[in-house]
């Protein structure tokens, strides 16, 4: 699974890296070295323009991590739906409509996984966190899905509180350095696949699944980092120190 990641790049950088055309400055997030479930996160997505359904705009949006299906009775399920398995994402009721129509990219510097380690002196087992990232320190574009949930207690559709937009990260079997730490990892797309993945008019399930291959081209590094990352209240660049 992917339960924590780092996302520290400024929105001005992200709009250039992902060819974003629409961004709302009022949605600017602070850098985070310890993104946790239910946190607000940046997502790159494409939506048809309201005035012209054929025109598609690429947006940088702030979503909540933890997908809430549109049919959910309440948003509490989101905390448990931070990941979707690539093997079944196109079939599961919670994800299949989003996989067809509402795909996104979640920018990340890298992600954390934990490896059980036994202390030779005490015999106790602790979970050692590792930061896993591209070997060239480039950005990771994590494959994700997003969904809209309508709060039935809010009467007006145009009330900002009426809608909750959430997302999930697609995971796969771990490879490369990540595979030595944990059996699962998030999928990251290469730039040549961004357009097809984000296009809401592209709904061929087989074509889309073909994009979800070896993460980051298989070039990932992993390093042990401080146990401080285990506490979601800790958040700073020192969390990435070896």
Coordinates of N, CA and C in Angstrom, one line a residue:
X1 N 0.8 -1.2 0.0 CA 0.0 0.0 0.0 C 0.9 1.2 0.0
X2 N 0.3 2.4 -0.2 CA 0.9 3.7 -0.1 C 0.2 4.5 0.9
X3 N 0.8 4.7 2.1 CA 0.1 5.3 3.2 C 0.6 6.7 3.5
X4 N 1.8 7.0 3.0 CA 2.4 8.4 3.2 C 3.2 8.7 2.0
X5 N 3.3 10.0 1.7 CA 4.2 10.4 0.6 C 4.6 11.8 0.9
X6 N 5.6 12.3 0.1 CA 6.1 13.7 0.2 C 5.7 14.4 -1.1
X7 N 5.2 15.7 -0.9 CA 4.8 16.5 -2.1 C 5.2 17.9 -1.7
X8 N 6.3 18.4 -2.2 CA 6.8 19.7 -1.7 C 6.9 20.8 -2.8
X9 N 6.6 20.4 -4.0 CA 6.8 21.4 -5.1 C 5.7 22.4 -5.2
X10 N 6.1 23.7 -5.5 CA 5.2 24.8 -5.6 C 4.2 24.6 -6.7
X11 N 3.0 25.1 -6.6 CA 2.0 25.0 -7.7 C 2.5 25.6 -9.0
X12 N 3.3 26.7 -8.9 CA 3.9 27.3 -10.1 C 4.8 26.3 -10.9
X13 N 5.5 25.5 -10.1 CA 6.3 24.4 -10.8 C 5.5 23.3 -11.4
X14 N 4.5 22.9 -10.6 CA 3.6 21.8 -11.1 C 2.8 22.2 -12.4
X15 N 2.4 23.4 -12.5 CA 1.6 23.8 -13.7 C 2.5 23.7 -14.9
X16 N 3.8 24.0 -14.8 CA 4.7 23.9 -15.9 C 5.1 22.4 -16.2
X17 N 5.3 21.6 -15.2 CA 5.7 20.2 -15.3 C 4.6 19.4 -16.0
X18 N 3.3 19.8 -15.7 CA 2.2 19.0 -16.2 C 1.3 19.8 -17.2
X19 N 1.9 20.9 -17.8 CA 1.1 21.6 -18.8 C -0.3 22.0 -18.4
X20 N -0.4 22.4 -17.1 CA -1.7 22.8 -16.6 C -2.1 24.1 -17.1
X21 N -3.4 24.3 -17.5 CA -4.0 25.5 -18.0 C -4.8 26.3 -17.0
X22 N -5.4 25.6 -16.0 CA -6.2 26.2 -15.0 C -5.7 25.9 -13.6
X23 N -5.5 26.9 -12.8 CA -5.1 26.7 -11.4 C -5.6 27.9 -10.6
X24 N -6.1 27.5 -9.4 CA -6.7 28.5 -8.5 C -5.7 28.9 -7.4
X25 N -5.1 30.1 -7.4 CA -4.1 30.5 -6.4 C -4.6 30.4 -5.0
X26 N -5.9 30.5 -4.8 CA -6.5 30.4 -3.5 C -6.4 29.0 -2.9
X27 N -6.1 28.0 -3.7 CA -6.0 26.6 -3.3 C -4.6 26.2 -3.0
X28 N -3.7 27.1 -2.9 CA -2.3 26.8 -2.7 C -2.1 26.1 -1.4
X29 N -1.3 25.0 -1.5 CA -1.0 24.1 -0.3 C 0.4 24.4 0.2
X30 N 0.7 24.2 1.4 CA 2.1 24.3 1.9 C 2.8 23.0 1.5
X31 N 4.1 23.1 1.4 CA 4.9 21.9 1.1 C 4.7 20.9 2.2
X32 N 4.6 19.6 1.9 CA 4.4 18.5 2.9 C 5.4 17.4 2.7
X33 N 6.1 17.1 3.7 CA 7.1 15.9 3.7 C 6.4 14.7 4.3
X34 N 5.2 14.8 4.7 CA 4.5 13.7 5.4 C 3.0 13.8 5.1
X35 N 2.7 13.6 3.8 CA 1.3 13.6 3.4 C 0.6 12.3 4.0
X36 N -0.5 12.5 4.6 CA -1.2 11.4 5.3 C -2.7 11.3 4.8
X37 N -3.3 10.1 4.9 CA -4.7 9.9 4.5 C -5.6 11.0 5.1
X38 N -6.5 11.5 4.3 CA -7.5 12.5 4.5 C -6.9 13.9 4.4
X39 N -5.6 14.0 4.1 CA -5.0 15.3 3.9 C -5.4 15.9 2.5
X40 N -5.4 17.2 2.4 CA -5.6 17.8 1.1 C -4.3 17.7 0.3
X41 N -4.5 17.3 -1.0 CA -3.3 17.0 -1.9 C -3.6 17.7 -3.3
X42 N -2.5 17.9 -4.0 CA -2.6 18.4 -5.3 C -2.9 17.2 -6.2
X43 N -3.7 17.5 -7.2 CA -4.0 16.5 -8.3 C -4.1 17.2 -9.6
X44 N -3.6 16.6 -10.6 CA -3.7 17.1 -12.0 C -4.8 16.3 -12.7
X45 N -5.8 17.0 -13.2 CA -6.9 16.3 -13.9 C -7.4 17.1 -15.1
X46 N -8.2 16.5 -15.9 CA -8.8 17.2 -17.0 C -10.4 17.1 -16.9
X47 N -11.0 18.2 -17.1 CA -12.5 18.3 -17.1 C -13.0 19.1 -18.3
X48 N -14.1 18.6 -18.8 CA -14.7 19.4 -19.9 C -15.1 20.8 -19.5
X49 N -14.9 21.8 -20.3 CA -15.4 23.1 -20.0 C -16.9 23.2 -19.9
X50 N -17.4 24.0 -19.0 CA -18.9 24.0 -18.8 C -19.6 24.6 -20.0
X51 N -18.9 25.6 -20.7 CA -19.5 26.3 -21.8 C -19.4 25.5 -23.1
X52 N -18.5 24.6 -23.1 CA -18.2 23.8 -24.3 C -17.8 22.4 -23.9
X53 N -18.7 21.4 -24.0 CA -18.4 20.1 -23.5 C -17.3 19.4 -24.2
X54 N -17.0 19.8 -25.4 CA -15.9 19.2 -26.2 C -14.5 19.7 -25.8
X55 N -14.5 20.9 -25.2 CA -13.2 21.4 -24.8 C -12.8 20.9 -23.5
X56 N -11.6 20.4 -23.3 CA -11.1 19.8 -22.1 C -10.0 20.7 -21.5
X57 N -10.1 21.0 -20.2 CA -9.1 21.8 -19.6 C -8.3 21.0 -18.6
X58 N -7.0 21.2 -18.6 CA -6.2 20.5 -17.6 C -6.0 21.4 -16.4
X59 N -6.4 20.9 -15.2 CA -6.5 21.7 -14.0 C -5.5 21.1 -12.9
X60 N -5.0 22.0 -12.1 CA -4.4 21.6 -10.8 C -5.4 21.9 -9.7
X61 N -5.8 20.8 -9.1 CA -6.9 21.0 -8.1 C -6.4 20.4 -6.7
X62 N -7.1 20.9 -5.7 CA -6.8 20.3 -4.3 C -7.9 19.4 -4.0
X63 N -7.6 18.1 -3.8 CA -8.6 17.1 -3.4 C -8.2 16.5 -2.0
X64 N -9.2 15.7 -1.5 CA -8.9 15.1 -0.2 C -8.5 13.6 -0.5
X65 N -7.4 13.2 0.1 CA -6.9 11.8 -0.1 C -7.7 10.8 0.6
X66 N -8.3 9.9 -0.1 CA -9.2 8.9 0.5 C -10.5 9.0 -0.3
X67 N -10.7 8.1 -1.3 CA -11.8 8.2 -2.2 C -13.2 7.9 -1.5
X68 N -14.1 8.8 -1.7 CA -15.5 8.5 -1.3 C -16.4 8.3 -2.5
X69 N -16.9 7.1 -2.7 CA -17.7 6.9 -3.9 C -19.0 7.8 -3.9
X70 N -19.5 8.1 -5.0 CA -20.6 9.0 -5.1 C -21.9 8.4 -4.4
X71 N -22.0 7.1 -4.3 CA -23.1 6.5 -3.7 C -23.0 6.3 -2.2
X72 N -21.9 6.7 -1.6 CA -21.7 6.5 -0.1 C -22.7 7.3 0.7
X73 N -23.1 6.8 1.8 CA -24.1 7.5 2.6 C -23.4 8.6 3.4
X74 N -22.1 8.5 3.7 CA -21.3 9.5 4.3 C -19.9 9.4 3.9
X75 N -19.1 10.4 4.2 CA -17.7 10.5 3.7 C -16.7 9.7 4.6
X76 N -17.1 9.0 5.6 CA -16.2 8.3 6.5 C -15.4 7.2 5.8
X77 N -16.0 6.6 4.8 CA -15.3 5.5 4.1 C -14.0 5.9 3.4
X78 N -13.8 7.2 3.2 CA -12.6 7.7 2.5 C -11.3 7.4 3.2
X79 N -11.3 7.4 4.5 CA -10.1 7.1 5.2 C -9.5 5.7 4.9
X80 N -10.4 4.8 4.5 CA -10.0 3.4 4.3 C -9.7 3.2 2.8
X81 N -10.0 4.1 1.9 CA -9.9 3.9 0.5 C -8.9 4.8 -0.1
X82 N -7.7 4.8 0.5 CA -6.6 5.6 0.0 C -5.9 5.0 -1.2
X83 N -6.0 3.6 -1.3 CA -5.4 2.9 -2.4 C -6.4 2.0 -3.2
X84 N -6.1 1.8 -4.5 CA -6.9 0.9 -5.3 C -5.9 0.0 -6.0
X85 N -6.1 -1.3 -5.9 CA -5.2 -2.3 -6.6 C -5.4 -2.3 -8.1
X86 N -4.3 -2.2 -8.8 CA -4.3 -2.2 -10.2 C -5.0 -3.4 -10.8
X87 N -4.8 -4.5 -10.1 CA -5.3 -5.8 -10.6 C -6.9 -5.8 -10.7
X88 N -7.5 -5.0 -9.9 CA -9.0 -5.1 -9.8 C -9.7 -3.7 -9.9
X89 N -8.9 -2.6 -10.1 CA -9.5 -1.3 -10.1 C -10.6 -1.0 -11.1
X90 N -10.5 -1.7 -12.2 CA -11.5 -1.5 -13.3 C -12.7 -2.3 -13.1
X91 N -12.7 -3.2 -12.0 CA -13.9 -4.0 -11.7 C -14.6 -3.7 -10.4
X92 N -13.9 -3.2 -9.4 CA -14.5 -2.9 -8.1 C -15.6 -1.8 -8.2
X93 N -16.8 -2.0 -7.6 CA -17.8 -1.0 -7.7 C -17.4 0.4 -7.3
X94 N -16.5 0.5 -6.3 CA -16.1 1.8 -5.7 C -15.2 2.6 -6.7
X95 N -14.6 1.8 -7.6 CA -13.6 2.5 -8.5 C -13.9 2.5 -10.0
X96 N -14.7 1.6 -10.5 CA -14.8 1.3 -11.9 C -15.3 2.5 -12.7
X97 N -16.2 3.3 -12.2 CA -16.7 4.4 -12.9 C -15.6 5.5 -13.0
X98 N -14.9 5.7 -11.9 CA -13.9 6.7 -11.8 C -12.7 6.3 -12.8
X99 N -12.4 5.0 -12.8 CA -11.4 4.5 -13.7 C -11.7 4.8 -15.2
X100 N -13.0 4.7 -15.5 CA -13.4 5.0 -16.9 C -13.4 6.5 -17.2
X101 N -13.7 7.3 -16.2 CA -14.0 8.7 -16.6 C -13.2 9.8 -15.7
X102 N -12.8 9.4 -14.6 CA -12.2 10.4 -13.7 C -10.8 10.0 -13.1
X103 N -9.8 10.1 -14.0 CA -8.5 9.7 -13.6 C -7.6 11.0 -13.4
X104 N -6.6 10.9 -12.5 CA -5.8 12.0 -12.2 C -4.4 11.6 -12.0
X105 N -3.5 12.6 -11.8 CA -2.1 12.3 -11.4 C -1.8 13.1 -10.1
X106 N -1.2 12.4 -9.2 CA -0.9 13.0 -7.9 C 0.6 13.3 -7.8
X107 N 1.1 14.5 -7.9 CA 2.5 14.8 -7.9 C 3.2 14.4 -6.6
X108 N 4.3 13.8 -6.6 CA 5.0 13.4 -5.4 C 6.5 13.4 -5.6
X109 N 7.2 13.7 -4.5 CA 8.7 13.6 -4.6 C 9.1 12.2 -4.4
X110 N 8.3 11.4 -3.7 CA 8.6 10.0 -3.3 C 7.6 9.6 -2.3
X111 N 7.7 8.4 -1.9 CA 6.7 7.8 -0.9 C 7.5 7.0 0.2
X112 N 6.7 6.7 1.3 CA 7.3 6.0 2.4 C 6.7 4.6 2.4
X113 N 7.6 3.6 2.8 CA 7.1 2.3 3.2 C 7.9 1.8 4.4
X114 N 7.4 0.8 5.1 CA 8.0 0.4 6.3 C 8.4 -1.1 6.2
X115 N 9.5 -1.4 6.8 CA 10.1 -2.8 6.8 C 10.3 -3.2 8.3
X116 N 9.7 -4.3 8.7 CA 9.9 -4.8 10.1 C 11.4 -5.2 10.3
X117 N 11.9 -4.7 11.4 CA 13.3 -4.9 11.7 C 13.4 -5.4 13.2
X118 N 14.1 -6.4 13.4 CA 14.3 -7.0 14.8 C 15.5 -6.4 15.5
X119 N 15.4 -5.8 16.6 CA 16.5 -5.3 17.4 C 17.3 -6.5 18.0
X120 N 18.6 -6.6 17.6 CA 19.4 -7.7 18.1 C 19.5 -7.7 19.6
X121 N 19.5 -6.6 20.3 CA 19.7 -6.5 21.7 C 18.4 -6.9 22.5
X122 N 17.3 -6.3 22.0 CA 16.1 -6.5 22.8 C 15.2 -7.6 22.2
X123 N 15.4 -8.0 21.0 CA 14.5 -8.9 20.3 C 13.2 -8.4 19.9
X124 N 13.0 -7.1 20.1 CA 11.7 -6.5 19.7 C 11.8 -6.1 18.2
X125 N 10.6 -6.1 17.7 CA 10.4 -5.7 16.3 C 9.9 -4.3 16.1
X126 N 10.5 -3.5 15.3 CA 10.0 -2.2 15.0 C 9.9 -2.0 13.5
X127 N 9.1 -1.0 13.1 CA 9.0 -0.8 11.7 C 9.9 0.4 11.2
X128 N 10.9 0.0 10.4 CA 11.8 1.0 9.9 C 11.3 1.7 8.7
X129 N 11.1 3.0 8.7 CA 10.6 3.7 7.5 C 11.7 3.9 6.4
X130 N 11.3 3.8 5.2 CA 12.2 4.1 4.0 C 11.5 5.1 3.1
X131 N 12.3 6.0 2.6 CA 11.8 6.9 1.6 C 12.2 6.4 0.2
X132 N 11.3 6.2 -0.6 CA 11.5 5.6 -2.0 C 11.2 6.7 -3.0
X133 N 12.1 6.9 -3.9 CA 12.0 8.0 -4.8 C 12.8 7.7 -6.1
X134 N 12.5 8.5 -7.2 CA 13.2 8.3 -8.4 C 14.7 8.6 -8.2
X135 N 15.5 7.7 -8.9 CA 17.0 7.8 -8.7 C 17.5 9.2 -9.2
X136 N 16.8 9.9 -10.1 CA 17.3 11.2 -10.6 C 16.6 12.3 -9.8
X137 N 15.9 12.0 -8.7 CA 15.2 13.0 -7.9 C 14.1 13.8 -8.7
X138 N 13.7 13.2 -9.8 CA 12.6 13.8 -10.6 C 11.3 13.6 -9.9
X139 N 10.3 14.3 -10.5 CA 8.9 14.2 -9.9 C 8.3 12.8 -10.2
X140 N 7.5 12.3 -9.3 CA 6.7 11.1 -9.6 C 5.2 11.6 -9.8
X141 N 4.6 11.0 -10.9 CA 3.2 11.3 -11.2 C 2.4 10.1 -10.9
X142 N 1.9 10.0 -9.6 CA 1.2 8.8 -9.2 C -0.1 8.7 -9.8
X143 N -0.4 7.5 -10.4 CA -1.7 7.3 -11.0 C -2.8 7.3 -10.0
X144 N -3.8 8.1 -10.2 CA -4.9 8.1 -9.3 C -6.3 8.2 -9.9
X145 N -7.3 8.2 -9.1 CA -8.7 8.3 -9.5 C -9.3 9.4 -8.6
X146 N -10.3 10.1 -9.1 CA -11.0 11.0 -8.2 C -12.5 10.9 -8.4
X147 N -13.2 11.3 -7.4 CA -14.7 11.2 -7.4 C -15.3 12.3 -6.7
X148 N -16.6 12.6 -7.0 CA -17.4 13.7 -6.4 C -18.4 13.0 -5.5
X149 N -18.6 13.6 -4.3 CA -19.6 13.1 -3.4 C -20.5 14.3 -3.0
X150 N -21.8 14.1 -3.1 CA -22.7 15.2 -2.8 C -23.3 15.0 -1.4
X151 N -23.1 16.1 -0.6 CA -23.5 16.0 0.8 C -25.1 16.3 0.8
X152 N -25.9 15.3 1.2 CA -27.3 15.5 1.1 C -27.9 16.5 2.1
X153 N -27.1 16.9 3.1 CA -27.5 17.8 4.1 C -27.4 19.3 3.6
X154 N -26.7 19.5 2.5 CA -26.6 20.9 2.0 C -27.6 21.0 0.8
X155 N -28.4 22.0 0.9 CA -29.5 22.1 0.0 C -29.1 22.6 -1.4
X156 N -28.3 23.7 -1.5 CA -28.0 24.3 -2.8 C -26.8 23.6 -3.4
X157 N -27.0 23.3 -4.7 CA -25.9 22.7 -5.5 C -24.7 23.6 -5.7
X158 N -24.9 24.9 -5.7 CA -23.8 25.8 -5.9 C -23.1 26.2 -4.6
X159 N -23.5 25.7 -3.5 CA -22.9 25.9 -2.2 C -21.5 25.1 -2.2
X160 N -20.4 25.7 -2.0 CA -19.1 25.0 -2.0 C -19.1 23.8 -1.0
X161 N -19.9 23.8 0.0 CA -19.9 22.7 1.0 C -20.7 21.6 0.5
X162 N -21.4 21.7 -0.6 CA -22.3 20.7 -1.1 C -21.5 19.5 -1.7
X163 N -20.3 19.8 -2.1 CA -19.5 18.8 -2.9 C -18.2 18.5 -2.2
X164 N -17.8 17.2 -2.1 CA -16.5 16.8 -1.6 C -15.8 16.0 -2.7
X165 N -14.6 16.5 -3.1 CA -13.9 15.8 -4.2 C -12.7 15.1 -3.5
X166 N -12.6 13.8 -3.8 CA -11.6 12.9 -3.1 C -10.9 12.1 -4.2
X167 N -9.8 11.5 -3.7 CA -9.0 10.7 -4.7 C -8.4 9.5 -4.0
X168 N -7.9 8.6 -4.8 CA -7.2 7.4 -4.4 C -5.9 7.2 -5.3
X169 N -5.0 6.4 -4.8 CA -3.7 6.1 -5.5 C -3.8 4.7 -5.9
X170 N -3.5 4.4 -7.2 CA -3.4 3.0 -7.7 C -2.1 2.4 -7.3
X171 N -2.2 1.2 -6.8 CA -0.9 0.5 -6.4 C -0.7 -0.8 -7.2
X172 N 0.5 -1.3 -7.2 CA 0.9 -2.5 -7.9 C 1.9 -3.3 -7.1
X173 N 2.3 -4.4 -7.7 CA 3.4 -5.2 -7.0 C 4.7 -4.3 -7.1
X174 N 5.4 -4.4 -6.0 CA 6.6 -3.5 -5.9 C 7.8 -4.1 -6.7
X175 N 8.6 -3.2 -7.3 CA 9.7 -3.6 -8.1 C 10.9 -2.8 -7.6
X176 N 12.1 -3.2 -8.1 CA 13.3 -2.4 -7.9 C 13.6 -2.2 -6.4
X177 N 14.0 -1.1 -6.0 CA 14.4 -0.9 -4.6 C 13.2 -1.0 -3.7
X178 N 12.0 -0.6 -4.2 CA 10.8 -0.7 -3.3 C 10.5 -2.1 -3.0
X179 N 10.7 -3.0 -3.9 CA 10.4 -4.4 -3.6 C 11.2 -5.1 -2.5
X180 N 12.3 -4.5 -2.1 CA 13.0 -5.0 -1.0 C 12.5 -4.5 0.4
X181 N 11.6 -3.6 0.3 CA 11.0 -3.0 1.5 C 9.6 -3.4 1.7
X182 N 8.7 -3.5 0.7 CA 7.3 -3.7 0.8 C 6.8 -4.3 -0.4
X183 N 5.8 -5.3 -0.4 CA 5.4 -6.0 -1.6 C 4.5 -5.1 -2.5
X184 N 4.0 -4.0 -2.0 CA 3.1 -3.1 -2.9 C 3.7 -1.7 -3.0
X185 N 3.4 -1.0 -4.0 CA 3.9 0.3 -4.2 C 2.9 1.1 -5.1
X186 N 3.0 2.4 -5.1 CA 2.1 3.2 -6.0 C 2.6 3.2 -7.4
X187 N 1.7 3.3 -8.4 CA 2.1 3.3 -9.8 C 2.4 4.7 -10.2
X188 N 3.4 4.9 -10.9 CA 3.8 6.3 -11.4 C 3.9 6.2 -12.9
X189 N 3.2 7.2 -13.6 CA 3.2 7.2 -15.0 C 4.4 8.1 -15.6
X190 N 4.8 7.7 -16.8 CA 5.8 8.5 -17.5 C 5.1 9.6 -18.3
X191 N 5.9 10.7 -18.6 CA 5.2 11.8 -19.3 C 4.6 11.5 -20.6
X192 N 5.1 10.5 -21.3 CA 4.4 10.2 -22.6 C 3.1 9.6 -22.4
X193 N 2.7 9.2 -21.2 CA 1.4 8.6 -21.0 C 0.4 9.6 -20.3
X194 N 0.8 10.8 -19.9 CA 0.0 11.7 -19.2 C -1.3 12.0 -20.0
X195 N -1.1 12.4 -21.2 CA -2.3 12.8 -22.0 C -3.4 11.8 -22.1
X196 N -3.0 10.5 -22.4 CA -4.0 9.5 -22.5 C -4.7 9.2 -21.2
X197 N -3.9 9.1 -20.2 CA -4.4 8.8 -18.8 C -5.4 9.9 -18.4
X198 N -5.1 11.1 -18.6 CA -6.0 12.2 -18.1 C -7.2 12.5 -19.0
X199 N -7.2 12.1 -20.2 CA -8.3 12.4 -21.2 C -9.6 11.8 -20.7
X200 N -10.6 12.5 -20.3 CA -11.8 11.9 -19.9 C -12.6 11.3 -21.0
X201 N -12.3 11.6 -22.2 CA -13.0 11.0 -23.4 C -12.4 9.6 -23.7
X202 N -11.3 9.3 -23.2 CA -10.6 8.0 -23.5 C -11.1 7.1 -22.4
X203 N -12.0 6.1 -22.8 CA -12.6 5.2 -21.8 C -12.4 3.8 -22.1
X204 N -11.4 3.4 -23.0 CA -11.2 2.1 -23.3 C -10.4 1.4 -22.1
X205 N -11.0 0.5 -21.4 CA -10.4 0.0 -20.2 C -9.1 -0.8 -20.5
X206 N -9.0 -1.5 -21.6 CA -7.8 -2.2 -22.0 C -6.6 -1.3 -22.3
X207 N -6.9 -0.2 -23.0 CA -5.9 0.8 -23.3 C -5.4 1.4 -22.1
X208 N -6.3 1.8 -21.2 CA -5.9 2.4 -20.0 C -5.0 1.5 -19.1
X209 N -5.4 0.3 -19.0 CA -4.7 -0.6 -18.1 C -3.3 -0.9 -18.7
X210 N -3.1 -0.8 -20.0 CA -1.8 -1.0 -20.6 C -0.8 0.1 -20.3
X211 N -1.3 1.3 -19.8 CA -0.5 2.4 -19.4 C 0.2 2.1 -18.0
X212 N -0.5 1.2 -17.3 CA -0.1 1.0 -15.9 C 0.9 -0.1 -15.8
X213 N 2.2 0.2 -16.1 CA 3.2 -0.8 -16.1 C 4.2 -0.5 -15.0
X214 N 5.5 -0.8 -15.3 CA 6.5 -0.7 -14.2 C 6.7 0.7 -13.7
X215 N 6.5 1.0 -12.5 CA 6.5 2.3 -11.9 C 7.9 3.0 -12.1
X216 N 7.8 4.2 -12.6 CA 9.0 5.1 -12.7 C 10.1 4.4 -13.6
X217 N 9.7 3.6 -14.5 CA 10.6 2.9 -15.4 C 11.6 2.0 -14.7
X218 N 11.3 1.7 -13.4 CA 12.1 0.7 -12.7 C 13.4 1.4 -12.1
X219 N 13.4 2.7 -12.1 CA 14.6 3.4 -11.5 C 14.3 4.1 -10.2
X220 N 14.2 3.4 -9.2 CA 13.9 3.9 -7.9 C 15.0 3.6 -6.9
X221 N 15.2 4.6 -5.9 CA 16.1 4.4 -4.9 C 15.4 4.4 -3.5
X222 N 15.9 3.7 -2.5 CA 15.3 3.7 -1.2 C 16.4 3.9 -0.1
X223 N 16.0 4.7 0.9 CA 17.0 5.0 2.0 C 16.2 5.0 3.3
X224 N 16.8 4.4 4.3 CA 16.2 4.4 5.6 C 16.2 5.9 6.2
X225 N 15.1 6.2 6.8 CA 14.9 7.6 7.3 C 14.4 7.5 8.8
X226 N 14.3 8.7 9.4 CA 14.0 8.7 10.8 C 12.6 8.2 11.1
X227 N 12.5 7.6 12.3 CA 11.2 7.1 12.8 C 10.2 8.2 13.0
X228 N 10.7 9.5 12.9 CA 9.8 10.6 13.2 C 8.7 10.7 12.2
X229 N 8.9 10.1 11.0 CA 7.8 10.1 10.0 C 6.6 9.3 10.4
X230 N 6.8 8.4 11.4 CA 5.6 7.6 11.8 C 4.5 8.4 12.5
X231 N 4.9 9.6 13.0 CA 3.9 10.5 13.6 C 3.5 11.6 12.5
X232 N 2.2 11.6 12.2 CA 1.7 12.5 11.2 C 1.9 14.0 11.5
X233 N 2.1 14.2 12.8 CA 2.3 15.6 13.2 C 3.7 16.2 12.9
X234 N 4.6 15.2 12.6 CA 6.0 15.7 12.2 C 6.0 15.9 10.7
X235 N 6.5 17.1 10.3 CA 6.4 17.5 8.9 C 7.5 18.5 8.6
X236 N 8.6 18.1 8.0 CA 9.7 19.0 7.7 C 10.7 18.2 6.8
X237 N 11.6 19.0 6.2 CA 12.6 18.4 5.3 C 13.5 17.4 5.9
X238 N 13.6 17.5 7.3 CA 14.5 16.6 8.0 C 14.0 15.1 7.9
X239 N 12.7 15.0 7.6 CA 12.2 13.6 7.6 C 12.8 12.8 6.4
X240 N 13.4 13.5 5.5 CA 14.0 12.8 4.3 C 15.5 12.5 4.6
X241 N 16.1 13.0 5.7 CA 17.5 12.7 5.9 C 17.8 11.3 6.1
X242 N 18.9 10.7 5.6 CA 19.2 9.3 5.9 C 19.4 9.0 7.4

